[in-house]
Amino acid sequence: MELAYLEEVRKLLHGRDYHVVGTDVKRVDAVEKVAGLAKYSADYLIEKAVHVKAARSPHAHALVKKVDRESALRVPGVVEVLTADDVPGENQIGYLVEDQPIITNKARYCGDIVALIVARKERAAWEGADRLQVEYEPLAEVFDPRESLQSSLRIHDHGNIAAEAKIRKGNVDEAFRRCEVIIERTYRTGSQDHAYLEPEAAVAIPTGARGVTVIGTNQNPFRTRHTVARVLGWKDSEVTITTPYIGGGFGGKDTYGPVICSLAALAAVKSGRPAMIVYTRYESFAYRFKRGPFEIKYKTGATQDGKLQAIDIEYLVDAGGYATWTVGFTKRAAYHATGVYSVDNVRVEGRAVYTNNLPNAAFNGFGNPQMLFAVESQMDIMAGALKMDPVEFRVKNALVPGSRTGTNQLLDHAVGIQELIQKVAVQADWQGKRKEYALAQEGNKRRGIGVGCSWHGCGTTGFKRDWAGASVIINPDGSVSYSTGIVEIGQGTTTSHAMMVAEVLGIPFEHVRVDVNNTGTMPDSGETHAQRGTIIVGTAAVDAALKLRKRMNRLASEMWECSEEEVAFEKGETYNLRNRSQRISFSELAYEMYMRGIPPAEYGFIKARRGYPDPETGQGDTYAAYTFGCTMAEVEVDLETGQVDVLRLVPGVAAGKIIQPAVARGQVIGCGMLGLGYALTERVQRRDGRMMNPSYTDYQIPTIKDKPEMADLVIVEDEFKYSGFGAKGVGEIAFIATPLAIANALDQALGIRFYDMPLDREKIYFAIKEKKGHGSRS
Amino acid sequence: MEAEVRPLPKMEYRAPSSLGEALALLKDWQGQARLLAGGTDLIPKIKKRAVAADLLIDVNRISGLSGIELGKDGLQIGGLARLAEIEASPLVREKAPALTQALQIMACPPIRNRATIAGNLCTASPAADTAPPLLVLNASVRLQGSGGERMVPLAEFFLGPAETVKRPDEILTAVIIPLEEGRSGFLKLGRRKAFTLSIASAAAFAKTRGGRIEEVRVALGAVAPTPIRGRKVEETLKGKEANEANIAQAAEWIRSEVKPISDVRASAEYRRDMSYVLTRRVLGKVA
Amino acid sequence: MQIQFKLNGKIIQEETEPQETLLDFLREKLNLTSVKKGCDEGECGTCTVLLNGKPVRSCLLLSAQMRGTDEVTTIEGLARAGEMSEIQEAFLEKYGFQCGFCTPGMILTAKALLDENPRPTVQEIKDQLEGNLCRCTGYEQILESVQRAAELRAARR
């Protein structure tokens, strides 16, 4: 990602307007989806497939003493019972910390898989799992991270800390001494379930003497492949992951993909038959990993002129039984801990602690929704103490080109946050509404308007690696076959890639076909997460297309005896800018390449433009670029019931060049609803490590009637120089800001600040009641 | 804690074409058979093994039990009338608006297209949304068994969660709502704006003349083991002038009449407070 | 036991068992995998099909319940002679989908509304779709798609 791709492409296109990028096209997956032809993992109904069911520990912490296979094998139709001893390769699927077996001998959360039942029919698998006798030795359990920190109880031999994150910048103590206003508060954020409509599923088919193909729900085919290979004791090349359509991911299938695919692969290889595992909605709710809970102590200091001087943060993350992706988001939270503001003195200490709760997964926002809840609440409180308008205070401190982040990364361009906040404020009529709602309100309803600002670094956190590959093959007839490891989870990224390739090659979008997602034939593009699909992997696509263009330009220049720079590609035609009668169709030129033995295919492979920060100070270039978001929310609270009605959401994003406007809009609105759900209607209710509401009946995601009025999307196209077409990412940013804006709006409406997210209705109701003087909650 | 949904167990299935046939089957199978009407409560319950049945008696092919008409005793709704049909009925909207209002915000159209009024009442969830409106409208239900038929006032129908006076060999074939001058209404509180179980619900009926409340009835759902009438509220309000202060004062009594529990959906304390709010508000709609 | 009913315009005859849901029957016996199993208890809407023109949850029906006079419509039944229906075109045009998992159920439920009410208001569309959950789109573009479908139908009349 060293090239200034934005400029490279502009030069190549001779500064012309884009014909494809920035327009709305028919997505590559559109027809299949509206025709009902799109197949998802559980739709691959292979007739003689065996069915796999996980047998799970009912204890949150226990040793598995004995698994009585016979008790299940006796059930007619059960063909295999697989335990930890049956894992042929390494019994290890951990991500950044190698602490997680695929089938365990020690249960570390309620639901930890202790055996796999493999049966000829689905009902037999159920019965086998019911009848399996397992002898446990229950151990002491711990569900509170603070308790776990102080406890001598060991969930893992290597201690109770799963991850740490530190930031040290400037001199925090000295800076606080200068501050006239200092605010310190503690914030708590709860879990959230992805609740995607498609439950986890995988079908594995043994191929030949040593090979398996897995069709399964995942967001990271190559990591999944490596995990499956590891578990089987095979090479990466002996496993094929082919990813079908995914019915919603949001990060959940990023974390869980390798798990579900490994379970299917194990069963297939051991039984020699195609094997299918499909989670029930109950399993998906009760046992699949979710957003990680945080407790954040946040101290902010500013001088009287309204300039932020220092922040000092300590936070604790409940990692659950295994580290999984908690390591990544514990770090991301630290890197983003300043919020979208310039702060010169930063101290952050973050720790993730093992407990016997469910492990965590990646989930839209990945540590940012948690940390920024604290940040944006603090900003409002600080503004109040400084007697400044909350938006004015934010604008005054916002990052600008030339600012350095909390990790001391220089942002020299693509920093559109200040302009964004101001534009959203106009769209939302912030000044007017803020003033209106500040006046005394009558009756049983109270209104308020609030703001939330967010940022999200584009690219994988926590790992040293962030590579991306893309393959562009020009066929002899001029059509293009495009291949990437990015997974289509609904976000339309592969369409964006095809559009960018079409633009660079100057051909109609419809001539680029995105090939099937198959690890055997496509380049490793890393994970589909962290808003990296367009900015990083898309750049690999542009990289490949640029290389091909250079070759084609040279060929044309040889044919026409002009300079390479004078060759233009547009709408399927290639011509000499100086002499337009010299022209050839793209397809003819493609055929000419073949005839002359000029390679018609190219591989784009880049690594993200970032470093790996110092583990002690967190200083370093943590992400290639940052997307910024700002949402303003208007709410109305029913004082008698505590019900919060979101009247209007005004979202805005600064995500660089927008490749597909309608798709970006869909992302922003969809993320907005996800945020509204997190704030107001969804609650993961846990007791002793068990989810008490594992169904759509009791885990309430927003319906169409919960959708507020959505203002027209505010877009600031702060293009990023080093990505293809200047795009950044847009897949998570609009989620993060929404709950923050709602919480701040509530504060104006009620004069009550809530330090917990979700904004639990009964908490709101009883707080109102207490404030009115009707006694506190018994 | 919720039980897991699993594939349905092996069962037998019959689809009688007459009420007599259905009743005979019920009698023969002696409590091992279940009536399959809408199936929207029964099928999930069997999947979760909360209910067992050796035989499913599909009553959807029996004709004559789904009409909505005016009879000599009042508005007659066949037990097998679909909630969607009842909701769309202009007759119901005119004569029993509280019921229409409840149906409009109950479950969702695909569920209402199959669910029946008999099913909703016989499932007897304390949170059943059709119950409070029917209670304030003084509805009765007709129960038919192989031994004969009987009318039971709805106020005597519910015994507890999932428990009613209906015997295993009976079918609820009609709901009768006597015609009465006055207004009725319904309100519910859920966890989101649609397609949600009631945390608390309230229906009211009132007849006012010259600004004075001549007759008033109020019923609440999801705040007691069965849907209940708020009799102390009614006694307090009857005969009084219809104004905010009187309504608020009378509504206070509901706090001592409800017996809410704390569950994953809401706490008992919140439900108790909301009983007051909903009672007051729904009375304000009709009085 | 044998059952017979009309499916997407054609009479079908198949073996089933009492405990087989219509959902499993459509998916496993007839390979109509467009009908999805999101929760198997009626709470999500992805299994929604049309029964005699009305949206119902196929996970809450037994295939055994289908009679000769019953007609079941899945999304495969909307296209005519290889051409997509107006409502499908509208969802394409207005981006009424993202991951696509809720889409078949959503389109069928919306189609049933337009068949009965060709010019629905926003409130009427919301009333009809309140039981079809979507986690990706935030519903705005779904609303716009249904409105566009109404326009397309009116134009073609």
Short mmCIF file of N, CA and C in Angstrom, two decimals, chain A residues 542-641:
data_model
loop_
_atom_site.label_atom_id
_atom_site.label_comp_id
_atom_site.label_asym_id
_atom_site.label_seq_id
_atom_site.Cartn_x
_atom_site.Cartn_y
_atom_site.Cartn_z
N VAL A 542 -7.25 -2.94 -7.22
CA VAL A 542 -6.80 -1.84 -8.09
C VAL A 542 -5.34 -2.04 -8.48
N ASP A 543 -4.57 -2.55 -7.54
CA ASP A 543 -3.16 -2.83 -7.81
C ASP A 543 -3.03 -3.80 -8.99
N ALA A 544 -3.81 -4.86 -8.96
CA ALA A 544 -3.78 -5.85 -10.04
C ALA A 544 -4.23 -5.21 -11.35
N ALA A 545 -5.30 -4.45 -11.29
CA ALA A 545 -5.83 -3.84 -12.51
C ALA A 545 -4.84 -2.82 -13.08
N LEU A 546 -4.18 -2.08 -12.20
CA LEU A 546 -3.18 -1.10 -12.66
C LEU A 546 -2.04 -1.79 -13.38
N LYS A 547 -1.58 -2.89 -12.81
CA LYS A 547 -0.47 -3.61 -13.45
C LYS A 547 -0.87 -4.08 -14.84
N LEU A 548 -2.09 -4.57 -14.96
CA LEU A 548 -2.57 -5.02 -16.27
C LEU A 548 -2.69 -3.85 -17.23
N ARG A 549 -3.18 -2.74 -16.72
CA ARG A 549 -3.32 -1.55 -17.57
C ARG A 549 -1.96 -1.14 -18.12
N LYS A 550 -0.94 -1.20 -17.28
CA LYS A 550 0.39 -0.77 -17.73
C LYS A 550 0.85 -1.65 -18.89
N ARG A 551 0.56 -2.94 -18.77
CA ARG A 551 0.97 -3.84 -19.85
C ARG A 551 0.17 -3.56 -21.11
N MET A 552 -1.12 -3.33 -20.93
CA MET A 552 -1.99 -3.09 -22.09
C MET A 552 -1.66 -1.74 -22.72
N ASN A 553 -1.35 -0.78 -21.86
CA ASN A 553 -0.94 0.53 -22.39
C ASN A 553 0.29 0.37 -23.26
N ARG A 554 1.24 -0.43 -22.76
CA ARG A 554 2.49 -0.61 -23.51
C ARG A 554 2.20 -1.28 -24.85
N LEU A 555 1.34 -2.28 -24.83
CA LEU A 555 0.99 -2.99 -26.07
C LEU A 555 0.34 -2.04 -27.06
N ALA A 556 -0.58 -1.24 -26.59
CA ALA A 556 -1.27 -0.29 -27.48
C ALA A 556 -0.28 0.73 -28.01
N SER A 557 0.61 1.19 -27.11
CA SER A 557 1.58 2.22 -27.56
C SER A 557 2.50 1.65 -28.63
N GLU A 558 2.81 0.34 -28.48
CA GLU A 558 3.64 -0.29 -29.52
C GLU A 558 2.86 -0.37 -30.83
N MET A 559 1.57 -0.74 -30.72
CA MET A 559 0.76 -0.87 -31.92
C MET A 559 0.60 0.47 -32.63
N TRP A 560 0.46 1.54 -31.87
CA TRP A 560 0.15 2.85 -32.47
C TRP A 560 1.34 3.79 -32.50
N GLU A 561 2.47 3.32 -32.00
CA GLU A 561 3.67 4.16 -31.97
C GLU A 561 3.40 5.49 -31.29
N CYS A 562 2.77 5.42 -30.13
CA CYS A 562 2.59 6.63 -29.32
C CYS A 562 3.16 6.34 -27.95
N SER A 563 3.09 7.33 -27.08
CA SER A 563 3.62 7.05 -25.74
C SER A 563 2.56 6.34 -24.91
N GLU A 564 3.06 5.57 -23.91
CA GLU A 564 2.13 4.81 -23.08
C GLU A 564 1.12 5.71 -22.36
N GLU A 565 1.59 6.91 -22.01
CA GLU A 565 0.72 7.82 -21.24
C GLU A 565 -0.43 8.34 -22.07
N GLU A 566 -0.34 8.20 -23.41
CA GLU A 566 -1.39 8.77 -24.26
C GLU A 566 -2.50 7.78 -24.56
N VAL A 567 -2.41 6.60 -23.96
CA VAL A 567 -3.43 5.58 -24.24
C VAL A 567 -4.58 5.70 -23.24
N ALA A 568 -5.78 5.75 -23.75
CA ALA A 568 -6.96 5.87 -22.86
C ALA A 568 -7.85 4.64 -23.00
N PHE A 569 -8.45 4.23 -21.88
CA PHE A 569 -9.39 3.11 -21.86
C PHE A 569 -10.71 3.64 -21.32
N GLU A 570 -11.77 3.47 -22.11
CA GLU A 570 -13.04 4.04 -21.68
C GLU A 570 -14.19 3.30 -22.33
N LYS A 571 -15.15 2.89 -21.55
CA LYS A 571 -16.38 2.26 -22.04
C LYS A 571 -16.11 1.11 -23.01
N GLY A 572 -15.11 0.32 -22.73
CA GLY A 572 -14.82 -0.86 -23.53
C GLY A 572 -13.97 -0.60 -24.76
N GLU A 573 -13.52 0.61 -24.87
CA GLU A 573 -12.69 0.95 -26.01
C GLU A 573 -11.33 1.46 -25.54
N THR A 574 -10.34 1.20 -26.36
CA THR A 574 -9.01 1.75 -26.09
C THR A 574 -8.65 2.65 -27.27
N TYR A 575 -8.11 3.83 -26.99
CA TYR A 575 -7.78 4.73 -28.11
C TYR A 575 -6.59 5.60 -27.77
N ASN A 576 -6.01 6.16 -28.83
CA ASN A 576 -4.88 7.07 -28.69
C ASN A 576 -5.45 8.47 -28.49
N LEU A 577 -5.16 9.05 -27.35
CA LEU A 577 -5.66 10.40 -27.02
C LEU A 577 -5.30 11.41 -28.09
N ARG A 578 -4.11 11.22 -28.69
CA ARG A 578 -3.65 12.20 -29.67
C ARG A 578 -4.29 11.96 -31.05
N ASN A 579 -4.67 10.73 -31.30
CA ASN A 579 -5.21 10.42 -32.62
C ASN A 579 -6.33 9.40 -32.44
N ARG A 580 -7.54 9.93 -32.27
CA ARG A 580 -8.66 9.06 -31.88
C ARG A 580 -9.09 8.07 -32.95
N SER A 581 -8.56 8.22 -34.14
CA SER A 581 -8.90 7.21 -35.15
C SER A 581 -8.15 5.92 -34.85
N GLN A 582 -7.13 6.03 -34.05
CA GLN A 582 -6.44 4.82 -33.63
C GLN A 582 -7.15 4.27 -32.41
N ARG A 583 -7.96 3.26 -32.67
CA ARG A 583 -8.72 2.71 -31.56
C ARG A 583 -8.92 1.22 -31.76
N ILE A 584 -9.15 0.55 -30.64
CA ILE A 584 -9.39 -0.90 -30.70
C ILE A 584 -10.29 -1.24 -29.53
N SER A 585 -11.13 -2.24 -29.70
CA SER A 585 -11.99 -2.57 -28.57
C SER A 585 -11.16 -3.29 -27.52
N PHE A 586 -11.61 -3.20 -26.31
CA PHE A 586 -10.91 -3.85 -25.21
C PHE A 586 -10.79 -5.35 -25.47
N SER A 587 -11.86 -5.94 -25.98
CA SER A 587 -11.82 -7.38 -26.21
C SER A 587 -10.81 -7.75 -27.28
N GLU A 588 -10.70 -6.92 -28.30
CA GLU A 588 -9.70 -7.22 -29.34
C GLU A 588 -8.29 -7.07 -28.77
N LEU A 589 -8.11 -6.06 -27.97
CA LEU A 589 -6.79 -5.86 -27.36
C LEU A 589 -6.46 -7.02 -26.43
N ALA A 590 -7.47 -7.50 -25.73
CA ALA A 590 -7.25 -8.64 -24.85
C ALA A 590 -6.79 -9.85 -25.65
N TYR A 591 -7.45 -10.09 -26.73
CA TYR A 591 -7.10 -11.23 -27.58
C TYR A 591 -5.68 -11.08 -28.11
N GLU A 592 -5.33 -9.85 -28.43
CA GLU A 592 -3.99 -9.55 -28.92
C GLU A 592 -2.93 -9.91 -27.88
N MET A 593 -3.25 -9.66 -26.60
CA MET A 593 -2.34 -10.02 -25.52
C MET A 593 -2.06 -11.51 -25.56
N TYR A 594 -3.13 -12.26 -25.68
CA TYR A 594 -2.98 -13.71 -25.72
C TYR A 594 -2.10 -14.12 -26.89
N MET A 595 -2.43 -13.56 -28.06
CA MET A 595 -1.70 -13.91 -29.29
C MET A 595 -0.21 -13.64 -29.13
N ARG A 596 0.12 -12.54 -28.43
CA ARG A 596 1.52 -12.14 -28.32
C ARG A 596 2.21 -12.72 -27.10
N GLY A 597 1.47 -13.53 -26.35
CA GLY A 597 2.10 -14.13 -25.18
C GLY A 597 2.36 -13.15 -24.05
N ILE A 598 1.53 -12.11 -23.98
CA ILE A 598 1.66 -11.14 -22.88
C ILE A 598 0.72 -11.57 -21.77
N PRO A 599 1.23 -11.73 -20.54
CA PRO A 599 0.39 -12.27 -19.46
C PRO A 599 -0.90 -11.48 -19.27
N PRO A 600 -2.05 -12.14 -19.40
CA PRO A 600 -3.33 -11.45 -19.31
C PRO A 600 -3.91 -11.44 -17.89
N ALA A 601 -3.12 -11.92 -16.96
CA ALA A 601 -3.63 -12.01 -15.60
C ALA A 601 -2.66 -11.34 -14.65
N GLU A 602 -3.21 -10.87 -13.53
CA GLU A 602 -2.34 -10.22 -12.57
C GLU A 602 -2.85 -10.46 -11.16
N TYR A 603 -1.94 -10.52 -10.26
CA TYR A 603 -2.21 -10.73 -8.84
C TYR A 603 -1.87 -9.43 -8.13
N GLY A 604 -2.84 -8.90 -7.41
CA GLY A 604 -2.54 -7.74 -6.58
C GLY A 604 -2.28 -8.25 -5.17
N PHE A 605 -1.18 -7.89 -4.57
CA PHE A 605 -0.94 -8.34 -3.20
C PHE A 605 -0.26 -7.22 -2.45
N ILE A 606 -0.91 -6.76 -1.41
CA ILE A 606 -0.34 -5.65 -0.64
C ILE A 606 -0.46 -5.95 0.83
N LYS A 607 0.27 -5.20 1.62
CA LYS A 607 0.01 -5.25 3.05
C LYS A 607 -0.44 -3.87 3.49
N ALA A 608 -1.26 -3.87 4.51
CA ALA A 608 -1.86 -2.61 4.96
C ALA A 608 -0.79 -1.62 5.36
N ARG A 609 -1.08 -0.39 5.11
CA ARG A 609 -0.14 0.68 5.38
C ARG A 609 -0.18 1.04 6.86
N ARG A 610 0.45 0.20 7.66
CA ARG A 610 0.49 0.53 9.07
C ARG A 610 1.61 -0.24 9.75
N GLY A 611 1.93 0.17 10.95
CA GLY A 611 2.96 -0.52 11.69
C GLY A 611 2.35 -1.36 12.78
N TYR A 612 3.17 -1.77 13.71
CA TYR A 612 2.68 -2.51 14.87
C TYR A 612 3.16 -1.77 16.11
N PRO A 613 2.23 -1.25 16.88
CA PRO A 613 2.66 -0.35 17.96
C PRO A 613 3.46 -1.03 19.05
N ASP A 614 4.23 -0.23 19.74
CA ASP A 614 5.03 -0.70 20.87
C ASP A 614 4.09 -1.23 21.96
N PRO A 615 4.33 -2.44 22.44
CA PRO A 615 3.41 -3.01 23.42
C PRO A 615 3.37 -2.25 24.75
N GLU A 616 4.42 -1.51 25.09
CA GLU A 616 4.41 -0.81 26.37
C GLU A 616 3.79 0.58 26.27
N THR A 617 3.97 1.22 25.13
CA THR A 617 3.47 2.60 25.00
C THR A 617 2.32 2.72 24.02
N GLY A 618 2.09 1.68 23.23
CA GLY A 618 1.02 1.74 22.25
C GLY A 618 1.28 2.73 21.14
N GLN A 619 2.49 3.26 21.07
CA GLN A 619 2.78 4.29 20.08
C GLN A 619 3.15 3.62 18.76
N GLY A 620 2.56 4.15 17.69
CA GLY A 620 2.84 3.59 16.37
C GLY A 620 1.71 3.89 15.42
N ASP A 621 1.93 3.59 14.16
CA ASP A 621 0.89 3.81 13.15
C ASP A 621 -0.03 2.61 13.15
N THR A 622 -1.13 2.72 13.88
CA THR A 622 -1.95 1.54 14.15
C THR A 622 -2.87 1.15 13.00
N TYR A 623 -3.32 2.10 12.20
CA TYR A 623 -4.22 1.76 11.10
C TYR A 623 -3.87 2.57 9.86
N ALA A 624 -4.19 2.00 8.72
CA ALA A 624 -3.91 2.69 7.46
C ALA A 624 -4.62 4.03 7.42
N ALA A 625 -5.88 4.02 7.78
CA ALA A 625 -6.66 5.26 7.77
C ALA A 625 -7.82 5.09 8.72
N TYR A 626 -8.45 6.18 9.07
CA TYR A 626 -9.60 6.14 9.98
C TYR A 626 -10.83 6.67 9.28
N THR A 627 -11.92 5.97 9.46
CA THR A 627 -13.22 6.48 9.03
C THR A 627 -13.82 7.20 10.22
N PHE A 628 -14.51 8.28 9.94
CA PHE A 628 -15.13 9.06 11.01
C PHE A 628 -16.64 9.04 10.87
N GLY A 629 -17.31 9.14 12.00
CA GLY A 629 -18.77 9.16 11.98
C GLY A 629 -19.30 10.16 12.97
N CYS A 630 -20.47 10.66 12.66
CA CYS A 630 -21.15 11.54 13.61
C CYS A 630 -22.64 11.31 13.44
N THR A 631 -23.32 11.06 14.54
CA THR A 631 -24.77 10.88 14.48
C THR A 631 -25.41 11.77 15.52
N MET A 632 -26.47 12.41 15.12
CA MET A 632 -27.26 13.16 16.12
C MET A 632 -28.61 12.48 16.24
N ALA A 633 -29.09 12.35 17.46
CA ALA A 633 -30.33 11.64 17.71
C ALA A 633 -31.29 12.51 18.49
N GLU A 634 -32.52 12.50 18.05
CA GLU A 634 -33.58 13.17 18.81
C GLU A 634 -34.44 12.12 19.45
N VAL A 635 -34.67 12.26 20.76
CA VAL A 635 -35.46 11.26 21.45
C VAL A 635 -36.61 11.92 22.19
N GLU A 636 -37.59 11.09 22.48
CA GLU A 636 -38.70 11.52 23.34
C GLU A 636 -38.89 10.43 24.38
N VAL A 637 -38.89 10.83 25.64
CA VAL A 637 -39.03 9.86 26.73
C VAL A 637 -40.42 9.99 27.36
N ASP A 638 -41.06 8.87 27.58
CA ASP A 638 -42.33 8.84 28.31
C ASP A 638 -41.97 8.73 29.79
N LEU A 639 -42.19 9.79 30.53
CA LEU A 639 -41.75 9.83 31.92
C LEU A 639 -42.46 8.78 32.78
N GLU A 640 -43.64 8.38 32.36
CA GLU A 640 -44.40 7.45 33.20
C GLU A 640 -44.04 6.00 32.96
N THR A 641 -43.41 5.71 31.81
CA THR A 641 -43.10 4.31 31.53
C THR A 641 -41.61 4.08 31.30
#
